[in-house]
C-alpha cells in the first residue's frame, strides 16, 4: 500500500473486524512518526493511525503483521506494508 500525505496530515487504515484470538501488531515501526499505533474504534474495528513528525517531508514505511488463529494456535501470518510519501 502506498499513500501520499501532506506534512502533518493524519492517516488511518481500517483493518476491519479482527478477532481477539487473532493478533495484529506493528512488526516494523516507521522512522519519522509523531503517531504510529493500532487501536480499536467504537465498533471494535482495528484502525492503524499514522501521523508524520512535525513538518517532516519525505518517505516513511510501517509493517503490520496479522497472526491468524484457528482458536487454539496461530496457523499463519499476513504482513501489510504501508509506504508513506509525505509532501509539502
Short mmCIF file of C-alpha atoms in Angstrom, two decimals:
data_model
loop_
_atom_site.label_atom_id
_atom_site.label_comp_id
_atom_site.label_asym_id
_atom_site.label_seq_id
_atom_site.Cartn_x
_atom_site.Cartn_y
_atom_site.Cartn_z
CA UNK A 1 0.00 0.00 0.00
CA UNK A 2 1.34 3.44 -0.90
CA UNK A 3 -0.28 6.59 0.41
CA UNK A 4 0.58 10.23 -0.30
CA UNK A 5 0.05 12.63 2.59
CA UNK A 6 0.58 16.31 3.20
CA UNK A 7 3.01 17.08 6.01
CA UNK A 8 1.36 16.82 9.45
CA UNK A 9 -1.69 15.01 7.95
CA UNK A 10 -3.27 12.11 9.88
CA UNK A 11 -3.63 8.80 8.01
CA UNK A 12 -5.90 5.93 9.04
CA UNK A 13 -6.08 2.39 7.71
CA UNK A 14 -9.06 0.28 8.70
CA UNK A 15 -8.17 -3.41 9.15
CA UNK A 16 -11.80 -4.17 9.94
CA UNK A 17 -13.04 -6.65 12.49
CA UNK A 18 -10.15 -8.76 13.71
CA UNK A 19 -10.94 -11.42 16.29
CA UNK A 20 -9.43 -11.29 19.77
CA UNK A 21 -7.71 -14.63 19.11
CA UNK A 22 -6.05 -13.15 16.01
CA UNK A 23 -3.22 -10.75 16.71
CA UNK A 24 -2.30 -7.55 14.92
CA UNK A 25 0.98 -5.85 15.75
CA UNK A 26 3.43 -3.35 14.33
CA UNK A 27 6.32 -5.60 13.31
CA UNK A 28 8.50 -2.81 11.90
CA UNK A 29 7.88 0.67 13.22
CA UNK A 30 8.06 3.72 10.97
CA UNK A 31 11.04 6.04 11.45
CA UNK A 32 9.57 9.53 11.26
CA UNK A 33 6.32 9.38 13.17
CA UNK A 34 4.52 11.54 15.67
CA UNK A 35 1.76 8.92 15.92
CA UNK A 36 2.01 5.29 14.80
CA UNK A 37 -0.34 2.93 16.60
CA UNK A 38 -3.13 0.38 16.37
CA UNK A 39 -6.38 0.84 18.27
CA UNK A 40 -9.95 -0.39 18.24
CA UNK A 41 -12.69 2.08 17.36
CA UNK A 42 -16.20 2.20 18.87
CA UNK A 43 -17.40 -0.59 16.56
CA UNK A 44 -14.44 -2.85 17.53
CA UNK A 45 -12.63 -2.44 14.20
CA UNK A 46 -8.84 -2.27 14.32
CA UNK A 47 -7.52 1.02 12.96
CA UNK A 48 -3.89 1.91 12.27
CA UNK A 49 -3.21 5.62 12.89
CA UNK A 50 -0.15 7.39 11.49
CA UNK A 51 0.95 10.99 11.53
CA UNK A 52 4.43 12.07 10.46
CA UNK A 53 6.56 14.02 12.90
CA UNK A 54 6.07 17.78 12.79
CA UNK A 55 6.83 19.29 9.37
CA UNK A 56 8.54 16.10 8.08
CA UNK A 57 8.66 15.80 4.28
CA UNK A 58 9.97 12.60 2.67
CA UNK A 59 9.12 8.90 2.82
CA UNK A 60 8.34 6.55 5.68
CA UNK A 61 7.12 2.97 5.96
CA UNK A 62 5.50 0.70 8.53
CA UNK A 63 4.93 -3.05 8.53
CA UNK A 64 1.98 -4.58 10.38
CA UNK A 65 1.68 -8.34 10.90
CA UNK A 66 -1.58 -10.15 11.47
CA UNK A 67 -1.40 -13.55 13.15
CA UNK A 68 -4.24 -15.80 12.01
CA UNK A 69 -5.54 -18.24 14.59
CA UNK A 70 -7.85 -21.22 14.48
CA UNK A 71 -8.72 -20.54 18.12
CA UNK A 72 -6.10 -22.90 19.51
CA UNK A 73 -2.94 -21.96 17.61
CA UNK A 74 -1.53 -19.49 15.11
CA UNK A 75 -1.90 -21.02 11.65
CA UNK A 76 -0.50 -18.21 9.51
CA UNK A 77 0.51 -14.60 9.21
CA UNK A 78 -0.25 -11.78 6.80
CA UNK A 79 2.07 -8.78 6.51
CA UNK A 80 0.84 -5.37 5.40
CA UNK A 81 3.41 -2.73 4.41
CA UNK A 82 2.29 0.85 4.13
CA UNK A 83 4.65 3.30 2.42
CA UNK A 84 4.04 6.97 3.05
CA UNK A 85 5.07 9.71 0.68
CA UNK A 86 4.84 12.94 2.67
CA UNK A 87 4.77 16.18 0.69
CA UNK A 88 4.52 19.90 1.36
#
